[in-house]
Short mmCIF file of C-alpha atoms and ligand atoms in Angstrom, two decimals:
data_model
loop_
_atom_site.label_atom_id
_atom_site.label_comp_id
_atom_site.label_asym_id
_atom_site.label_seq_id
_atom_site.Cartn_x
_atom_site.Cartn_y
_atom_site.Cartn_z
CA MET A 1414 -11.20 4.78 25.90
CA LYS A 1415 -10.06 1.19 26.35
CA PHE A 1416 -10.88 -1.87 24.23
CA THR A 1417 -12.45 -3.37 27.36
CA GLU A 1418 -15.23 -0.74 27.12
CA LEU A 1419 -16.24 -1.87 23.64
CA ASP A 1420 -18.39 -4.92 24.34
CA LEU A 1421 -15.82 -7.31 22.95
CA ILE A 1422 -15.68 -10.96 23.91
CA ASP A 1423 -12.78 -12.36 25.95
CA PRO A 1424 -11.05 -14.32 23.16
CA VAL A 1425 -10.81 -11.11 21.10
CA LEU A 1426 -9.67 -9.00 24.07
CA SER A 1427 -6.96 -11.54 24.90
CA ALA A 1428 -5.67 -11.45 21.32
CA LEU A 1429 -5.55 -7.64 21.40
CA LYS A 1430 -3.68 -7.78 24.68
CA ASP A 1431 -1.11 -10.08 23.08
CA LYS A 1432 -0.63 -7.50 20.31
CA GLY A 1433 -0.11 -4.84 22.96
CA TYR A 1434 -3.10 -2.78 21.84
CA GLU A 1435 -4.93 -1.10 24.71
CA GLU A 1436 -6.80 1.78 23.20
CA PRO A 1437 -8.81 1.68 20.00
CA THR A 1438 -7.84 4.21 17.31
CA PRO A 1439 -10.61 6.71 16.40
CA ILE A 1440 -11.85 4.62 13.44
CA GLN A 1441 -11.95 1.53 15.64
CA GLU A 1442 -13.78 3.33 18.43
CA LYS A 1443 -16.43 4.50 15.98
CA SER A 1444 -16.73 1.44 13.75
CA ILE A 1445 -16.59 -1.52 16.11
CA PRO A 1446 -19.91 -0.82 17.92
CA LEU A 1447 -21.67 -0.10 14.58
CA VAL A 1448 -20.48 -3.30 12.95
CA LEU A 1449 -21.43 -5.31 16.04
CA ASP A 1450 -24.92 -3.74 15.73
CA ARG A 1451 -25.06 -5.13 12.17
CA GLU A 1452 -25.09 -1.69 10.51
CA ASP A 1453 -23.75 -1.07 7.01
CA LEU A 1454 -20.73 1.22 7.10
CA LEU A 1455 -19.27 3.86 4.81
CA GLY A 1456 -15.75 4.39 6.14
CA VAL A 1457 -13.51 7.21 4.93
CA ALA A 1458 -10.09 6.26 6.20
CA GLN A 1459 -6.57 5.76 4.91
CA THR A 1460 -4.26 2.86 5.69
CA GLY A 1461 -2.40 3.65 8.86
CA THR A 1462 -5.49 4.63 10.81
CA GLY A 1463 -6.12 1.12 12.12
CA LYS A 1464 -8.99 0.43 9.74
CA THR A 1465 -8.11 -3.24 9.21
CA ALA A 1466 -8.71 -3.97 12.88
CA ALA A 1467 -11.77 -1.69 12.79
CA PHE A 1468 -13.54 -4.16 10.50
CA SER A 1469 -11.72 -7.42 11.33
CA ILE A 1470 -12.31 -7.41 15.08
CA PRO A 1471 -16.13 -7.11 15.02
CA ILE A 1472 -16.33 -9.53 12.07
CA ILE A 1473 -14.39 -12.18 14.00
CA GLN A 1474 -16.63 -11.63 17.00
CA LEU A 1475 -19.86 -11.87 14.99
CA ILE A 1476 -18.73 -15.03 13.21
CA HIS A 1477 -17.71 -16.57 16.52
CA GLN A 1478 -21.19 -15.77 17.75
CA PHE A 1479 -22.96 -17.17 14.61
CA ASP A 1480 -21.08 -20.41 14.36
CA GLY A 1481 -19.55 -20.94 17.80
CA SER A 1482 -17.30 -23.97 17.76
CA HIS A 1483 -18.96 -25.57 14.69
CA HIS A 1484 -16.42 -23.88 12.49
CA ARG A 1485 -15.44 -27.05 10.62
CA ASP A 1486 -18.85 -27.36 8.98
CA ALA A 1487 -19.49 -23.62 8.80
CA PRO A 1488 -19.81 -22.13 5.32
CA LEU A 1489 -18.14 -18.99 4.03
CA ARG A 1490 -19.59 -16.13 6.08
CA CYS A 1491 -17.48 -13.13 5.22
CA LEU A 1492 -15.78 -11.93 2.06
CA ILE A 1493 -13.16 -9.15 2.20
CA VAL A 1494 -12.07 -7.80 -1.18
CA THR A 1495 -9.00 -5.60 -1.48
CA PRO A 1496 -7.01 -4.40 -4.52
CA THR A 1497 -3.45 -5.70 -3.96
CA ARG A 1498 -1.84 -8.98 -3.02
CA GLU A 1499 0.25 -7.34 -0.30
CA LEU A 1500 -2.79 -5.79 1.30
CA ALA A 1501 -4.72 -9.09 1.09
CA ILE A 1502 -1.91 -10.97 2.83
CA GLN A 1503 -1.67 -8.34 5.53
CA ILE A 1504 -5.39 -8.35 6.24
CA ASP A 1505 -5.29 -12.13 6.54
CA GLU A 1506 -2.30 -11.90 8.92
CA ASN A 1507 -4.23 -9.43 11.07
CA ILE A 1508 -7.24 -11.74 11.11
CA ARG A 1509 -4.98 -14.61 12.13
CA ASP A 1510 -3.66 -12.55 15.07
CA TYR A 1511 -7.01 -11.22 16.26
CA SER A 1512 -8.81 -14.58 15.93
CA LYS A 1513 -6.18 -16.77 17.54
CA TYR A 1514 -8.36 -17.53 20.59
CA THR A 1515 -11.51 -18.17 18.57
CA LYS A 1516 -11.98 -21.07 16.20
CA THR A 1517 -12.63 -18.85 13.21
CA SER A 1518 -11.16 -20.22 9.99
CA HIS A 1519 -9.82 -17.89 7.33
CA THR A 1520 -7.64 -17.82 4.26
CA VAL A 1521 -6.35 -15.48 1.58
CA ILE A 1522 -6.36 -15.79 -2.21
CA PHE A 1523 -4.61 -13.60 -4.80
CA GLY A 1524 -3.34 -13.84 -8.34
CA GLY A 1525 0.20 -14.15 -9.68
CA VAL A 1526 0.87 -17.52 -8.03
CA LYS A 1527 -0.39 -21.07 -8.70
CA GLN A 1528 -3.88 -21.68 -7.37
CA HIS A 1529 -3.34 -25.19 -5.97
CA SER A 1530 -2.54 -24.39 -2.33
CA GLN A 1531 -5.27 -21.73 -2.26
CA VAL A 1532 -7.81 -24.27 -3.54
CA GLN A 1533 -6.67 -26.79 -0.92
CA ALA A 1534 -7.19 -24.20 1.83
CA LEU A 1535 -10.67 -23.41 0.47
CA LYS A 1536 -11.56 -27.11 0.40
CA ARG A 1537 -10.78 -27.39 4.12
CA GLY A 1538 -13.57 -24.82 4.67
CA VAL A 1539 -13.20 -21.15 5.62
CA GLN A 1540 -15.47 -18.65 7.29
CA ILE A 1541 -13.53 -15.52 6.33
CA LEU A 1542 -12.01 -15.15 2.89
CA VAL A 1543 -9.68 -12.27 1.96
CA ALA A 1544 -9.28 -11.91 -1.80
CA THR A 1545 -8.12 -9.78 -4.67
CA PRO A 1546 -10.81 -9.42 -7.36
CA GLY A 1547 -9.32 -11.35 -10.30
CA ARG A 1548 -8.40 -14.56 -8.49
CA LEU A 1549 -11.69 -14.44 -6.58
CA LEU A 1550 -13.82 -14.38 -9.73
CA ASP A 1551 -11.62 -17.03 -11.29
CA LEU A 1552 -12.04 -19.48 -8.40
CA ILE A 1553 -15.77 -18.73 -8.17
CA SER A 1554 -16.15 -19.59 -11.87
CA GLN A 1555 -14.24 -22.83 -11.31
CA GLY A 1556 -16.74 -23.74 -8.58
CA TYR A 1557 -14.34 -23.62 -5.62
CA ILE A 1558 -16.13 -20.77 -3.84
CA SER A 1559 -19.80 -20.32 -3.08
CA LEU A 1560 -21.05 -16.95 -1.89
CA ASP A 1561 -24.53 -18.21 -0.96
CA ASP A 1562 -24.01 -18.05 2.82
CA ILE A 1563 -22.19 -14.74 2.94
CA LYS A 1564 -23.45 -12.57 5.80
CA MET A 1565 -20.79 -9.87 5.58
CA PHE A 1566 -19.01 -8.22 2.68
CA VAL A 1567 -16.12 -5.77 2.96
CA LEU A 1568 -14.85 -3.68 0.06
CA ASP A 1569 -11.51 -2.25 1.11
CA GLU A 1570 -9.60 0.64 -0.52
CA ALA A 1571 -12.43 1.28 -2.97
CA ASP A 1572 -10.74 4.31 -4.56
CA ARG A 1573 -7.61 2.34 -5.40
CA MET A 1574 -9.75 -0.49 -6.65
CA LEU A 1575 -11.23 1.85 -9.25
CA ASP A 1576 -7.83 3.45 -10.02
CA MET A 1577 -6.53 -0.01 -10.78
CA GLY A 1578 -9.38 -0.76 -13.18
CA PHE A 1579 -11.34 -3.27 -11.10
CA ILE A 1580 -14.77 -1.67 -11.56
CA ASN A 1581 -16.14 -4.39 -13.85
CA ASP A 1582 -14.90 -7.14 -11.55
CA ILE A 1583 -16.66 -5.45 -8.65
CA LYS A 1584 -19.89 -5.16 -10.62
CA LYS A 1585 -19.72 -8.85 -11.53
CA LEU A 1586 -19.09 -9.76 -7.93
CA LEU A 1587 -22.00 -7.70 -6.61
CA LYS A 1588 -24.39 -9.74 -8.77
CA LEU A 1589 -23.18 -12.91 -7.06
CA LEU A 1590 -23.55 -11.75 -3.46
CA PRO A 1591 -26.71 -12.48 -1.47
CA ALA A 1592 -28.86 -9.35 -1.12
CA ASP A 1593 -29.42 -9.97 2.56
CA ARG A 1594 -26.02 -9.14 3.96
CA GLN A 1595 -24.12 -6.56 5.98
CA SER A 1596 -21.68 -4.49 3.91
CA LEU A 1597 -18.72 -2.36 4.90
CA PHE A 1598 -17.14 -0.02 2.38
CA PHE A 1599 -13.78 1.70 2.95
CA SER A 1600 -12.05 4.31 0.87
CA ALA A 1601 -9.32 6.89 1.57
CA THR A 1602 -11.11 9.46 -0.58
CA MET A 1603 -14.76 9.86 -1.47
CA PRO A 1604 -15.12 11.52 -4.90
CA ASP A 1605 -18.46 11.24 -6.70
CA ASN A 1606 -17.77 7.99 -8.58
CA ILE A 1607 -16.82 6.24 -5.33
CA LEU A 1608 -19.89 7.57 -3.57
CA GLN A 1609 -22.07 6.29 -6.43
CA LEU A 1610 -20.45 2.87 -6.21
CA SER A 1611 -21.00 2.79 -2.44
CA LYS A 1612 -24.72 3.41 -3.01
CA THR A 1613 -24.97 0.25 -5.10
CA ILE A 1614 -23.47 -1.77 -2.25
CA LEU A 1615 -24.65 -0.27 1.03
CA ASP A 1616 -28.08 -0.14 2.59
CA ASN A 1617 -28.71 2.94 4.73
CA PRO A 1618 -25.10 3.09 5.91
CA LYS A 1619 -23.61 4.86 8.90
CA LYS A 1620 -20.75 7.13 7.86
CA VAL A 1621 -17.47 7.02 9.73
CA GLU A 1622 -14.75 9.45 8.74
CA VAL A 1623 -11.39 9.82 10.41
CA THR A 1624 -8.99 11.85 8.30
CA PRO A 1625 -10.26 14.77 6.32
CA LYS A 1626 -9.45 14.61 2.61
CA SER A 1627 -5.85 15.32 1.63
CA SER A 1628 -4.65 16.11 5.12
CA THR A 1629 -1.26 14.84 6.24
CA ALA A 1630 -1.11 13.03 9.52
CA GLU A 1631 -0.23 15.50 12.23
CA THR A 1632 2.29 13.14 13.73
CA ILE A 1633 4.56 13.28 10.66
CA LYS A 1634 7.48 15.71 10.63
CA GLN A 1635 8.35 16.72 7.10
CA TYR A 1636 11.66 18.00 5.70
CA VAL A 1637 12.93 18.77 2.23
CA TYR A 1638 16.52 18.71 0.96
CA TYR A 1639 17.11 20.78 -2.17
CA THR A 1640 19.92 19.42 -4.34
CA ASN A 1641 20.97 18.92 -7.97
CA ARG A 1642 19.98 15.99 -10.11
CA VAL A 1643 23.49 14.52 -10.21
CA THR A 1644 24.06 14.82 -6.46
CA LYS A 1645 20.83 13.08 -5.43
CA HIS A 1646 22.44 9.75 -4.82
CA SER A 1647 25.38 11.15 -2.81
CA LEU A 1648 22.89 13.09 -0.73
CA LEU A 1649 20.89 9.92 -0.08
CA VAL A 1650 24.02 8.12 1.13
CA HIS A 1651 24.82 11.14 3.32
CA ILE A 1652 21.30 11.06 4.82
CA LEU A 1653 21.58 7.33 5.48
CA LYS A 1654 24.78 7.90 7.49
CA ASN A 1655 22.39 8.94 10.24
CA GLU A 1656 22.13 5.81 12.36
CA ASP A 1657 18.81 6.93 13.80
CA ILE A 1658 17.39 5.87 10.47
CA GLU A 1659 17.31 2.19 11.33
CA GLN A 1660 14.86 1.40 8.57
CA VAL A 1661 13.33 3.43 5.82
CA LEU A 1662 10.76 3.06 3.09
CA LEU A 1663 12.12 4.87 0.05
CA PHE A 1664 9.91 5.86 -2.84
CA SER A 1665 10.96 5.94 -6.46
CA ARG A 1666 8.68 7.02 -9.29
CA THR A 1667 9.85 4.33 -11.70
CA LYS A 1668 10.76 0.65 -11.57
CA HIS A 1669 14.10 1.24 -13.27
CA GLY A 1670 14.82 4.09 -10.91
CA ALA A 1671 14.12 1.77 -7.97
CA ASP A 1672 16.55 -0.86 -9.30
CA ARG A 1673 19.19 1.80 -9.92
CA ILE A 1674 18.89 3.06 -6.34
CA VAL A 1675 19.36 -0.50 -5.01
CA ARG A 1676 22.45 -1.02 -7.22
CA ASN A 1677 23.96 2.29 -6.11
CA LEU A 1678 23.28 1.70 -2.42
CA LYS A 1679 25.00 -1.66 -2.70
CA LYS A 1680 28.18 0.17 -3.75
CA SER A 1681 28.01 2.04 -0.43
CA ASN A 1682 27.36 -1.20 1.47
CA ILE A 1683 23.80 -0.22 2.33
CA HIS A 1684 21.48 -3.19 2.31
CA SER A 1685 18.36 -2.50 0.27
CA ALA A 1686 15.86 -4.27 -1.97
CA ALA A 1687 13.22 -3.05 -4.39
CA ILE A 1688 9.60 -4.04 -4.73
CA HIS A 1689 7.77 -3.19 -7.91
CA GLY A 1690 5.64 -4.74 -10.62
CA ASN A 1691 8.56 -6.37 -12.47
CA LYS A 1692 9.53 -8.40 -9.42
CA SER A 1693 7.97 -11.82 -8.89
CA GLN A 1694 5.51 -12.33 -6.07
CA ASN A 1695 8.17 -14.36 -4.21
CA GLN A 1696 10.78 -11.63 -4.51
CA ARG A 1697 8.27 -9.07 -3.25
CA GLN A 1698 7.25 -11.24 -0.34
CA LYS A 1699 10.87 -11.92 0.59
CA ALA A 1700 11.81 -8.24 0.51
CA LEU A 1701 8.79 -7.36 2.62
CA LYS A 1702 9.50 -10.15 5.10
CA ASP A 1703 13.18 -9.17 5.42
CA PHE A 1704 12.13 -5.59 5.97
CA LYS A 1705 9.57 -6.51 8.61
CA ASN A 1706 12.10 -8.74 10.40
CA GLY A 1707 14.58 -5.90 10.47
CA ASN A 1708 17.01 -7.68 8.14
CA LEU A 1709 16.71 -5.06 5.43
CA ARG A 1710 17.49 -1.41 6.08
CA VAL A 1711 16.04 0.22 2.98
CA LEU A 1712 12.95 -0.94 1.13
CA VAL A 1713 12.69 0.83 -2.22
CA ALA A 1714 9.17 0.87 -3.62
CA THR A 1715 7.23 2.35 -6.49
CA ASP A 1716 3.90 3.95 -5.65
CA ILE A 1717 1.80 1.06 -6.93
CA ALA A 1718 3.87 -1.62 -5.15
CA ALA A 1719 3.76 0.31 -1.90
CA ARG A 1720 -0.02 0.41 -1.81
CA GLY A 1721 -1.27 -1.28 1.26
CA ILE A 1722 2.11 -2.24 2.69
CA ASP A 1723 1.61 -2.41 6.40
CA ILE A 1724 4.75 -2.16 8.46
CA ASP A 1725 4.56 -1.68 12.21
CA LYS A 1726 6.14 1.45 13.60
CA LEU A 1727 7.74 2.68 10.40
CA ARG A 1728 9.41 5.96 11.36
CA TYR A 1729 11.07 7.09 8.18
CA VAL A 1730 9.90 7.61 4.64
CA ILE A 1731 12.17 9.11 1.98
CA ASN A 1732 10.91 10.54 -1.28
CA TYR A 1733 13.80 10.08 -3.70
CA ASP A 1734 11.77 12.07 -6.16
CA ILE A 1735 8.88 14.44 -5.69
CA PRO A 1736 5.62 13.20 -7.20
CA ASN A 1737 4.02 15.56 -9.71
CA VAL A 1738 0.62 14.63 -8.26
CA PRO A 1739 0.63 16.10 -4.75
CA GLU A 1740 -1.91 13.55 -3.42
CA THR A 1741 0.69 10.86 -4.11
CA TYR A 1742 3.05 12.63 -1.71
CA VAL A 1743 0.34 12.52 0.95
CA HIS A 1744 -0.18 8.79 0.36
CA ARG A 1745 3.56 8.13 0.52
CA ILE A 1746 4.29 9.90 3.75
CA GLY A 1747 1.16 8.37 5.28
CA ARG A 1748 3.22 5.18 5.46
CA SER A 1749 5.10 6.61 8.43
CA GLY A 1750 3.69 7.69 11.76
CA ARG A 1751 1.07 4.93 11.76
CA ALA A 1752 -1.55 4.70 14.50
CA GLY A 1753 -0.16 7.43 16.72
CA GLU A 1754 3.56 6.73 16.12
CA GLU A 1755 5.73 9.70 15.28
CA GLY A 1756 6.85 9.63 11.64
CA ILE A 1757 9.50 11.52 9.68
CA ALA A 1758 9.28 12.17 5.95
CA LEU A 1759 12.35 13.36 4.06
CA SER A 1760 12.08 14.57 0.49
CA ILE A 1761 14.90 15.10 -1.97
CA SER A 1762 14.13 17.70 -4.61
CA GLU A 1763 16.14 18.43 -7.74
CA PRO A 1764 15.59 21.78 -9.50
CA GLU A 1765 12.91 20.45 -11.86
CA GLU A 1766 10.93 19.17 -8.87
CA ASN A 1767 10.94 22.37 -6.84
CA CYS A 1768 7.58 23.30 -8.34
CA PHE A 1769 6.10 19.96 -7.18
CA ILE A 1770 7.11 20.82 -3.60
CA ARG A 1771 5.15 24.09 -3.98
CA ASP A 1772 2.11 22.05 -5.15
CA VAL A 1773 2.39 19.73 -2.15
CA GLU A 1774 2.63 22.68 0.24
CA LYS A 1775 -0.49 24.16 -1.30
CA LEU A 1776 -2.38 20.88 -0.90
CA ILE A 1777 -1.36 20.22 2.71
CA ASN A 1778 -1.64 23.90 3.54
CA GLN A 1779 1.64 24.05 5.39
CA SER A 1780 5.25 24.69 4.43
CA ILE A 1781 7.78 21.89 4.57
CA GLU A 1782 10.89 22.64 6.62
CA VAL A 1783 14.01 23.04 4.45
CA VAL A 1784 17.19 21.25 5.59
CA GLU A 1785 20.01 23.77 5.20
CA GLY A 1786 23.73 23.23 5.43
CA HIS A 1787 23.97 19.74 3.92
CA PRO A 1788 26.98 18.96 1.69
CA PHE A 1789 25.10 18.78 -1.63
CA PRO A 1790 23.11 22.02 -1.90
CA GLN A 1791 21.10 22.93 -4.96
CA THR A 1792 23.23 25.17 -7.14
CA GLU A 1793 21.42 24.73 -10.44
CA ARG A 1794 18.23 26.55 -11.24
CA PRO A 1795 15.15 24.93 -12.77
CA MET A 1796 15.00 25.08 -16.55
CA THR A 1797 12.81 27.73 -18.12
CA ALA A 1798 9.92 26.53 -20.30
CA ALA A 1799 11.99 27.16 -23.47
CA GLU A 1800 15.00 25.26 -22.09
CA LYS A 1801 12.79 22.38 -21.09
CA LYS A 1802 11.33 22.18 -24.61
CA GLU A 1803 14.82 22.18 -26.07
CA TRP A 1804 15.96 19.52 -23.59
CA ASN A 1805 12.99 17.27 -24.36
CA LYS A 1806 13.82 17.51 -28.07
CA GLU A 1807 17.43 16.65 -27.30
CA LYS A 1808 16.37 13.65 -25.18
CA GLN A 1809 14.18 12.42 -28.03
CA ARG A 1810 17.07 12.79 -30.47
CA ARG A 1811 19.45 10.86 -28.17
CA LYS A 1812 16.88 8.11 -27.71
CA GLN A 1813 16.47 7.70 -31.48
CA GLU A 1814 20.22 7.69 -31.91
CA PHE A 1815 20.59 5.04 -29.20
CA HIS A 1816 17.95 2.78 -30.80
CA ALA A 1817 19.43 3.28 -34.25
CA ASN A 1818 22.90 2.31 -32.95
CA ARG A 1819 21.52 -0.69 -31.12
CA LYS A 1820 19.73 -1.85 -34.25
CA LYS A 1821 22.96 -1.48 -36.26
CA SER A 1822 25.09 -3.40 -33.77
CA GLY A 1823 22.27 -5.95 -33.31
CA ASN A 1824 22.17 -6.58 -37.06
CA SER A 1825 25.91 -7.04 -37.39
CA ARG A 1826 25.84 -9.44 -34.43
CA GLY A 1827 23.02 -11.27 -36.13
CA ARG A 1828 25.15 -11.67 -39.26
CA GLN A 1829 28.09 -12.90 -37.25
CA TYR A 1830 25.95 -15.55 -35.60
CA SER A 1831 24.42 -16.68 -38.88
CA ARG A 1832 27.86 -17.08 -40.41
CA ARG A 1833 28.90 -19.56 -37.71
P1 LIG B 538 -4.10 -0.24 9.26
O1 LIG B 538 -4.63 1.15 9.11
O2 LIG B 538 -5.14 -1.23 9.45
O3 LIG B 538 -3.12 -0.56 8.16
O4 LIG B 538 -3.26 -0.28 10.64
C1 LIG B 538 -2.14 0.51 10.86
C2 LIG B 538 -1.18 -0.04 11.91
O5 LIG B 538 -1.62 0.24 13.22
C3 LIG B 538 -0.97 -1.53 11.84
O6 LIG B 538 0.42 -1.75 11.93
C4 LIG B 538 -1.68 -2.08 13.06
O7 LIG B 538 -1.04 -3.23 13.52
C5 LIG B 538 -1.58 -0.92 14.05
N1 LIG B 538 -2.74 -0.82 14.96
C6 LIG B 538 -4.04 -1.05 14.63
N2 LIG B 538 -4.83 -0.81 15.69
C7 LIG B 538 -4.05 -0.43 16.71
C8 LIG B 538 -4.30 -0.04 18.08
N3 LIG B 538 -5.54 0.02 18.57
N4 LIG B 538 -3.23 0.28 18.84
C9 LIG B 538 -1.98 0.25 18.33
N5 LIG B 538 -1.68 -0.09 17.05
C10 LIG B 538 -2.69 -0.43 16.25
#
């Protein structure tokens, strides 16, 4: 099927042509006609399936049809709420691209930065607002946003929204929205609590589902390298010697781990940057921009920071550690092989993580191909339960010793300073 068969208006088709999109993805093919028919939608889809365009394109078209060229006086018509700043910015960028030949006005608001420029943009008048929940409620309470004329409401990534503790914000928001509206609800998974929430938002919705729960995209090739804990970094550098890996999104479980990887890669002259919760919004934006422009080879991200990152044609994902929750693995590798592109996911497993690989294989119901013959093979065996217990005790003891020593040296330094 082609976009031209979808009843879209010329300004939208021209914008899609500029992006080089010819065929709608399955979620787009199913959703666009339903949204144009003013149906409520319950969409089960992960990022990477093209869901942003699936809701943005018909919304832009409907707003263009409501308000025509009177956009300057038009009130806020559509509210799109999404859990992370990165995702909000990306949705707004997509809307900018798809609406470039219409006069639709839009803006994005999110927390963690000063509100002034966001308030200025709101004052100029917008028809489509993309927002994260906290900043949205804040600016509503300050009187900068009125939801009275909302015709369309989108709740994006509902499952992550709840994971991140936004349920009360969502409930507050629902009370402020006009009852007579069209609502679109998207979530990668649909457990009971999400389904219940959707029922409080949607009216007789049409269900659109593209990827079955917990399945890995078929277009992603997956490989695992077994190694020892101490050889992980050398193995990573060895893997990155492959020049086919022009750019890679690398996952680290912890923020400190992510920083350590960046420091170590620097020693091997490999350009990388980390994005995680301890970095400022500006640092995160810069790293993401450099990565998108091709000026950064390795983007190191924690799971939370990586949520909603949208990078065109990302081929490679590396798991520097194996998540103990197998669904996280599925989310991570879903960042490659987007919208029909072939993706490659490489995982590096140390002995203690071998069991997590087994869990992933059980979840995805397929075995992951093992890379043999690399220079840093796994020679150690996983600890037994008793050894692990012993090791945890030892770690605890070392930690206490470290803190005790730090306290001692801190105190003596304190005395030195007070003497001066
Ligand atoms: P999303 O699931 O919205 O994060 O989109 C995933 C990626 O696919 C984004 O990089 C989009 O720019 C891209 N994309 C969306 N729709 C299409 C399409 N019909 N053809 C090709 N690429 C697309």
